[in-house]
Amino acid sequence: MTTSIRPLIAGNWKMNGTSASVPELVAIGKAFTHGFDVQVDALICPPATLVARAHDVLSSTPVRVGGQDCAITQSGAHTGDISAEMLKDAGAGFVIVGHSERRTDHGETNEIVQKKALAAWRAGLTAIICIGETQSQREKSLTLDVLTAQIEGSVPQGATASNTVIAYEPVWAIGTGLTPTLPDVAAAHAHIRSELSRHLGEGFETIRILYGGSVKPSNAQELLSVQNVNGALVGGASLKASDFVGIAEACRPA
Ligand code: PGA
């Protein structure tokens, strides 16, 4: 972890959570408020139906709230879509864009993801732009090329540490219990850092690059200690307050 960058531990609840999950949000908020001395930012991205509830529960705590996707436009005839402005209005400060599940399930291309990042900025949200290779791309040794193309295509010019977070999520590591080796994580994150520099020219040095894919309390410390890993995007393990907090605690300096 680059010491000058404050890590971000972001929970992606995906399509999980109803009003029955509110006590879990309360527990997360409490854990980060009382006696939590680790220098880390925490964020929970619940399903859109819970963003306002999460904001109500967490606004008096250090834990921020985000959405999992946003539409490109601000409003209009787009049944079922939710705009970045609506998420902001409900209390979100962040929105995930280009998660591999959206890229796969909804055919989202780099171009669409870039437009969604711009929509997030327009609404005053920080965009968490997800990139990562599939298993077959990895087997063909295309990982770094895929990351380059996704950065070029998905990250808009003007990205800075205050409006953008990058999440590196190898698709084959999401929800599988598998993780890349630490040298592979280091190589991917170093490559992302240098490609951000090439693509953006400036403003890239402090953009947070999260690792995502099967992060849990038992592997968080080693993953978060890799250079250029500035936090984690956590799926399954973010649904339980104790696991989520355990991952954030792994950011405590050794
Ligand atoms: P996982 O999901 O932690 O359950 O692997 C990560 C993600 O998809 O953001």
Coordinates of N, CA, C and O in Angstrom, one line a residue, residues 121 126 156 158-165 200 202-204 206-208:
W121 N -19.5 12.1 -12.4 CA -18.8 13.4 -12.1 C -19.9 14.5 -12.2 O -19.8 15.4 -11.4
T126 N -18.1 10.4 -6.9 CA -16.8 9.8 -7.2 C -17.1 8.5 -8.0 O -17.9 7.6 -7.4
P156 N -12.3 8.5 -18.2 CA -12.3 9.8 -18.9 C -11.1 10.7 -18.6 O -10.6 10.6 -17.5
G158 N -9.5 13.9 -17.3 CA -9.9 14.7 -16.2 C -10.1 13.9 -14.9 O -10.4 14.5 -13.9
A159 N -9.8 12.6 -15.0 CA -9.9 11.8 -13.7 C -8.8 12.2 -12.8 O -7.6 12.4 -13.1
T160 N -9.2 12.4 -11.5 CA -8.3 12.7 -10.4 C -8.6 11.9 -9.2 O -9.6 11.2 -9.2
A161 N -7.8 12.1 -8.2 CA -8.0 11.3 -7.0 C -9.3 11.7 -6.3 O -9.9 10.9 -5.6
S162 N -9.8 12.9 -6.6 CA -11.1 13.2 -5.9 C -12.3 12.8 -6.7 O -13.4 12.8 -6.1
N163 N -12.2 12.5 -7.9 CA -13.4 12.1 -8.6 C -13.4 10.7 -9.1 O -14.4 10.2 -9.6
T164 N -12.3 10.0 -8.9 CA -12.2 8.7 -9.5 C -11.4 7.7 -8.6 O -10.4 8.1 -8.0
V165 N -11.9 6.5 -8.6 CA -11.2 5.3 -8.0 C -11.2 4.3 -9.0 O -12.1 4.1 -9.8
L200 N -3.5 9.8 -18.6 CA -4.0 11.1 -18.0 C -3.0 12.2 -18.0 O -3.4 13.4 -17.9
E202 N -1.5 13.8 -15.9 CA -1.3 14.3 -14.6 C -2.5 14.0 -13.7 O -3.5 13.6 -14.2
G203 N -2.3 14.1 -12.4 CA -3.4 13.8 -11.5 C -3.5 12.3 -11.1 O -4.4 11.9 -10.4
F204 N -2.7 11.5 -11.7 CA -2.8 10.1 -11.5 C -2.2 9.6 -10.3 O -2.5 8.5 -9.8
T206 N -2.2 10.0 -7.1 CA -2.9 9.7 -5.9 C -4.2 9.0 -6.1 O -5.0 8.9 -5.2
I207 N -4.5 8.7 -7.4 CA -5.8 8.0 -7.6 C -5.7 6.6 -6.9 O -4.7 5.9 -7.1
R208 N -6.7 6.3 -6.2 CA -6.7 5.0 -5.5 C -7.0 3.8 -6.4 O -7.9 3.9 -7.3

